[in-house]
Every structure is written in C-alpha cells, then in structure tokens.
C-alpha positions as MATLAB code, in Angstrom:
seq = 'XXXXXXXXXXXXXXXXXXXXXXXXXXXXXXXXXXXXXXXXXXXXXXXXXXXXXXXXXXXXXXXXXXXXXXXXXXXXXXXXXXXXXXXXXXXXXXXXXXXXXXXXXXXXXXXXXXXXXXXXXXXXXXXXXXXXXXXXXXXXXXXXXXXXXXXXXXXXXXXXXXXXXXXXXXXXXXXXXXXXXXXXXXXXXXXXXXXXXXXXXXXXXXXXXXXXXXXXXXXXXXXXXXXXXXXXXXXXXXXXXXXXXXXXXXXXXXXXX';
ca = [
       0.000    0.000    0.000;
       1.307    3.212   -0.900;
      -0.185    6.839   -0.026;
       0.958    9.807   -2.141;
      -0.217   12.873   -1.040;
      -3.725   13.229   -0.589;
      -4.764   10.208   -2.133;
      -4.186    6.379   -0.503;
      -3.958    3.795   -2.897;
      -4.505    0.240   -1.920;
      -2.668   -2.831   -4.160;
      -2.921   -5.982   -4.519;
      -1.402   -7.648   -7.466;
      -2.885  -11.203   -7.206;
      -6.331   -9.575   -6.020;
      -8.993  -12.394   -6.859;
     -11.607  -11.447   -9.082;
     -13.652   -8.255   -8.335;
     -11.964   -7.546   -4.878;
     -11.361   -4.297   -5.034;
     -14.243   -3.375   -7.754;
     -17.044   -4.975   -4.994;
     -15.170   -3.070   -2.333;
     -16.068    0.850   -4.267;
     -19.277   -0.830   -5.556;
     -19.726   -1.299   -1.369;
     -18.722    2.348   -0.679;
     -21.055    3.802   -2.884;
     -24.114    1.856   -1.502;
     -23.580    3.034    1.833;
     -22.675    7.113    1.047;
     -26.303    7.954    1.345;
     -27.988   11.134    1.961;
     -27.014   11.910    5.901;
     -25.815    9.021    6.877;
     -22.533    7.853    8.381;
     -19.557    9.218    6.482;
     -18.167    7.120    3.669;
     -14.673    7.077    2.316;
     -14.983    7.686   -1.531;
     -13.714    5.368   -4.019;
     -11.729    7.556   -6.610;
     -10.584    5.170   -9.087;
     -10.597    1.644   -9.099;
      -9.281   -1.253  -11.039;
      -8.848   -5.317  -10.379;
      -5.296   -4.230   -8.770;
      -5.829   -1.125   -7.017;
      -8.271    1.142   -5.129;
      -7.320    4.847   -4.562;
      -9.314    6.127   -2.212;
      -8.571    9.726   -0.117;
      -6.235   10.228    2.479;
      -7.764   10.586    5.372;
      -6.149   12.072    9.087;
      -6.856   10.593   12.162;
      -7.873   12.095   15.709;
      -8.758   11.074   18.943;
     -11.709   10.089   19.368;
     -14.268   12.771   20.621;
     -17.764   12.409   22.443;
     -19.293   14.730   20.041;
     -17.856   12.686   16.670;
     -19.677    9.710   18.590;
     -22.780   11.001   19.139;
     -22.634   12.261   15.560;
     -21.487    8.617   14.213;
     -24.136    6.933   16.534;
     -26.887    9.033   14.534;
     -25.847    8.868   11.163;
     -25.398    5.453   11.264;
     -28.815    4.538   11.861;
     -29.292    6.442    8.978;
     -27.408    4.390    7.030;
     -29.301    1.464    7.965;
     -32.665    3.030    7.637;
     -31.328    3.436    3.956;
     -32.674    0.025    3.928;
     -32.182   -3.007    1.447;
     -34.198   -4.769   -0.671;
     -33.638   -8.203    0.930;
     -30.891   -9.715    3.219;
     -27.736  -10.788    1.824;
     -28.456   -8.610   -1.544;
     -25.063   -7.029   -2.272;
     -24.690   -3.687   -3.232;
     -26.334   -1.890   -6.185;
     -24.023   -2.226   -9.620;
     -22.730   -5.851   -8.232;
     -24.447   -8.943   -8.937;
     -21.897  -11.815   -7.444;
     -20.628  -12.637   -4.654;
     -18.214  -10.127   -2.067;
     -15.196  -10.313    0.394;
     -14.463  -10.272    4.123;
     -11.647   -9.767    4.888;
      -9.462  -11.940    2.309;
     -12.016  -14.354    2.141;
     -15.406  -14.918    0.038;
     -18.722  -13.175    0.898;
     -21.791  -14.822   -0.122;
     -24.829  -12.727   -1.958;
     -27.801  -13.480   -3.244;
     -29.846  -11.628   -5.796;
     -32.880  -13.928   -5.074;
     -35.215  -12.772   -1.769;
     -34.608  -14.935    0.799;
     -37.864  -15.633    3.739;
     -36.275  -14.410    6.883;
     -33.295  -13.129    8.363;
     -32.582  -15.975   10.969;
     -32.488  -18.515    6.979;
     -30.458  -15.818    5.646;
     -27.849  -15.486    8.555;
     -27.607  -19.673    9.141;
     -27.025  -20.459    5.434;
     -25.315  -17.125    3.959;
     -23.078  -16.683    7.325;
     -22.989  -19.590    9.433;
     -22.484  -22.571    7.378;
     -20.545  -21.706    4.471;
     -17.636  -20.739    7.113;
     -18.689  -23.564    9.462;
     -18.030  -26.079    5.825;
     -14.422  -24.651    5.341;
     -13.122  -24.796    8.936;
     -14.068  -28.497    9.200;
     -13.009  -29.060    5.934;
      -9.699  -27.301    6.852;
      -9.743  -29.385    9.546;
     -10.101  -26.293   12.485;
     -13.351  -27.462   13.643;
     -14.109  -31.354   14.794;
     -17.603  -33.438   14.615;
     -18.301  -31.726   18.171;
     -17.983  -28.257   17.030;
     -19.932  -28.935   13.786;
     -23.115  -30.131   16.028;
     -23.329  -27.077   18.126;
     -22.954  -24.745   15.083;
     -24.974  -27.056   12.907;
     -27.673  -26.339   16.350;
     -27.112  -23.044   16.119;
     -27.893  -23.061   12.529;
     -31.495  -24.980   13.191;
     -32.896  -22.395   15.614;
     -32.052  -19.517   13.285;
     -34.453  -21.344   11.067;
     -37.075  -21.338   13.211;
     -37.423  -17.725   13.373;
     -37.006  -17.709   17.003;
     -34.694  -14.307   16.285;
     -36.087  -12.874   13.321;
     -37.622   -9.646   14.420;
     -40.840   -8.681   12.122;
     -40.940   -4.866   12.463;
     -38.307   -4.395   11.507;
     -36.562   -4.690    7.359;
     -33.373   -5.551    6.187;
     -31.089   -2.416    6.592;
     -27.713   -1.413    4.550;
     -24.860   -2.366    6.361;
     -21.615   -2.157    6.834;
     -20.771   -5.894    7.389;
     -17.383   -5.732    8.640;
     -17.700   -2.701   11.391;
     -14.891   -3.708   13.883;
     -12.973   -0.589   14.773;
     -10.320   -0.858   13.100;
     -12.482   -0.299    9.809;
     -13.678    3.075   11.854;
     -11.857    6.060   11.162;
     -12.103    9.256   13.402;
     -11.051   11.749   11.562;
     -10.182   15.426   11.293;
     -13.878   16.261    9.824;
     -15.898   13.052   11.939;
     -15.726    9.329   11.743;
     -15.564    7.672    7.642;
     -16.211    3.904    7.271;
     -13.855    2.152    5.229;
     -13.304   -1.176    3.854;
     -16.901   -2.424    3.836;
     -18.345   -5.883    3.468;
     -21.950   -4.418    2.200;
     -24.975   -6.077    1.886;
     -28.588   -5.931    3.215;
     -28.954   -7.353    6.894;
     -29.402   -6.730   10.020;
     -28.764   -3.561   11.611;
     -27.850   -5.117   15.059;
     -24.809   -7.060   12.966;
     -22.974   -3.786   12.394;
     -23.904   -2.689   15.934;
     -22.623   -6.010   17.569;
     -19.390   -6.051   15.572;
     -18.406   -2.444   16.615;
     -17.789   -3.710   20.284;
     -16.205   -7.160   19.400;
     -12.511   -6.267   19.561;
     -13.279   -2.610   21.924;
     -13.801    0.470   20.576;
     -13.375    4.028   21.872;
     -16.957    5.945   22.559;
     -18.925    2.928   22.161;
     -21.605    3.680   24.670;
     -21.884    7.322   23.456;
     -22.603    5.606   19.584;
     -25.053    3.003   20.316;
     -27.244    5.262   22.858;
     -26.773    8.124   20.094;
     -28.265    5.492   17.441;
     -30.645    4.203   19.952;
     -32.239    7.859   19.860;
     -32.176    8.407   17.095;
     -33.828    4.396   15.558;
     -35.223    2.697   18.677;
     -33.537   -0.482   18.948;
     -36.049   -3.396   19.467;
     -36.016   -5.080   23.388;
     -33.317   -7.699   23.964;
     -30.959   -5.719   21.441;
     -28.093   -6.235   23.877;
     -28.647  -10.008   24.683;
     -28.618  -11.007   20.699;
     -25.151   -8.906   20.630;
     -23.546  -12.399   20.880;
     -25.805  -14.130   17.842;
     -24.713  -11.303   15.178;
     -20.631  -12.086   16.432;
     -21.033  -15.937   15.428;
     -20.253  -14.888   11.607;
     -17.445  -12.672   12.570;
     -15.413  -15.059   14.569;
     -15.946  -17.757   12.271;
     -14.639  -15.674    9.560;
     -11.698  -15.200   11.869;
     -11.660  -18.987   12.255;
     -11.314  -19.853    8.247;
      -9.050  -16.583    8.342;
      -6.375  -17.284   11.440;
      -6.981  -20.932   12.740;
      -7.816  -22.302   15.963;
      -7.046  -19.815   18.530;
     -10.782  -18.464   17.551;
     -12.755  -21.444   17.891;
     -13.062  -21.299   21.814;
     -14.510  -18.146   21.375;
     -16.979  -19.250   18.330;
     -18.118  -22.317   19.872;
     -19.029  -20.577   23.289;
     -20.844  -18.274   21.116;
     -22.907  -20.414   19.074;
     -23.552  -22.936   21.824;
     -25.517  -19.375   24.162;
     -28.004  -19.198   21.190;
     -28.611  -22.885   20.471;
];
C-alpha cells in the first residue's frame, strides 16, 4: 500500500476477481444522503483502489454522538432483501481476504439468511480445513437450526444497509468526523454492524449506540442477541487465522442454540 499525497492507494497484485471493484461498488451503496460518512472510491481497477487520504484524531464524544446518529441512517437506507449485495454488483463479495456470499434472489427471513449465507458456508471450510471437529460442527450445525425457526427474526423491523465488517479498526475518526472504510456491504441486520463495533473494543462505544438508539429505537433484547450477530465474525476469523478463535466461536454459538 502506498499513499501519495492526498490520495491512498490500496494494491494488490494477485487480487482475486472483483476484490477491489465490490469493495467501491460497497462504498457507494452506503454514502447515502445523511448518513454515516463514507470514504470515496476515486478510481478503481482489479489491482488497485485509490481512495482519499484521510487524518486521524482522537476520538471525541461529540464525533460519537454524531457517528451513533448517522449510522442509523445508514441502515434506515434500507435493502431490498438480506444478503443482496450492493447496487451495480451482482456476485458474490469479500471479508476480509475471504469470500462473501450474496444473493440476488429474496430470501424468507433473516434468521435462513444469517444460518445459510453466514454460518455454514464458514462452518463447511473450517471443518473441511480441519479447524473445527464433529463436536464443534453439532453445536454450530444447532445453532444453525434455531435460526431457522425464526425464534430471532424480528418482524418490524426490514433488512437495513450495512456495513458488514464494522470492527474498529475499519472506523476512522477523523479530522472532519468518523468515515467507514473497507466495507463488506450487503442488506442485513442492523444489530450485525452494531454487535461487531464492540467485538474487539472500541473508543466511545456507549456514546454511539445510545446516540443510534435515539435516534432508531432499537427493538427489546438488542443487547442479549449482541452475541448471535458475532457468530459470523469469529468464524470468519476462524477460516481466516486458525484455531485460537474457535473457543470463542463455539461458546458463542452454543448461548443461542
């Protein structure tokens, strides 16, 4: 990576196919109308992604509150069914290194969409990596059932336009307020982005999510289904590092079974 000047230009030589193209396609989708700040793709080919430069601050409680609201603007942006990627891309995404999947065909409920879109895929390549035994594959495989049965699919409330990969380090507090970067966008569930903000510790968290809480009411229970929406994350994590995240993943997926 390389950053002349104003601009900072992200390479990747051996970049599978449409990694950095899905990754603007991503930004673009989320820089809505008052939402949360998006960096902006400036020019982007299968190699490279120059994006601009931006200059991190501390952390401030007003730049929180602000991010906290615009945010849930984001999401209220809406999608027009989980696990549709963003508009101009019709295949599949990244996270991380690794694949995404998308679907362009509506699928019934969240809980369907987050067991087979999130959960398994992930769960198939750690055991077929060999990361994950029989044992582990039962509780996910658990796990995976009783998102099926709706038992966490929440009615009221539509697929938003998420992030998808919202950890803090893809949070930038900046000179002018917090940009998002490095996106894994698709339609789901707003609580995903929320629950991945906190999974590694970030600054001002409380100040964001009661700032978003004001301004979209967060349905009841929001805070004890933080654990559900980290299940894809660590798995990812899983595929991504090895074993040393499996603990955590199994513990995780075994709460909600």
């Amino acid at each position: 990576m390389s950053a002349p000047g104003d601009r900072f230009v992200k390479r990747r030589h051996d970049a599978p196919e449409g990694f950095f193209e899905v990754e603007a396609a991503g930004l673009r989708w989320l820089a809505v109308p008052g939402g949360a700040a998006i960096v902006e793709p400036l020019d982007v080919s299968p190699t490279h992604l120059t994006l601009p430069r931006l200059h991190p601050v501390a952390p401030s409680s007003r730049a929180a509150d602000e991010f906290g609201q615009h945010l849930a603007s984001t999401h209220d942006a809406g999608a027009r069914h989980y696990g549709v990627p963003p508009d101009d891309w019709e295949t599949d995404g990244y996270i991380g290194t690794i694949g995404l999947p998308h679907t362009l065909d509506p699928i019934k409920s969240w809980g369907e969409f987050y067991a087979n879109l999130r959960v398994r895929p992930y769960v198939r390549a750690a055991y077929d990596h060999g990361t994950i035994d029989e044992h582990h594959l039962d509780v996910f495989e658990r796990f995976c059932r009783r998102l099926e049965t709706g038992m966490y699919d929440d009615p009221s409330d539509q697929p938003a336009r998420i992030h998808g990969d919202l950890w803090s380090g893809n949070v930038v507090w900046s000179t002018d307020g917090v940009h998002l970067i490095d996106p894994a966008a698709h339609g789901g569930h707003r609580e995903t982005d929320l629950a991945m903000l906190g999974l590694f510790g970030m600054p001002q968290l409380e100040r964001v999510l009661h700032a978003y809480d004001e301004a979209h009411p967060l349905t009841d229970g929001w805070r004890d289904r933080v654990g559900l929406h980290r299940v894809h994350p660590l798995l990812t994590h899983v595929v991504m590092f090895g074993a040393s995240y499996v603990p955590q993943a199994v513990a995780m997926a075994h709460k909600y079974c």
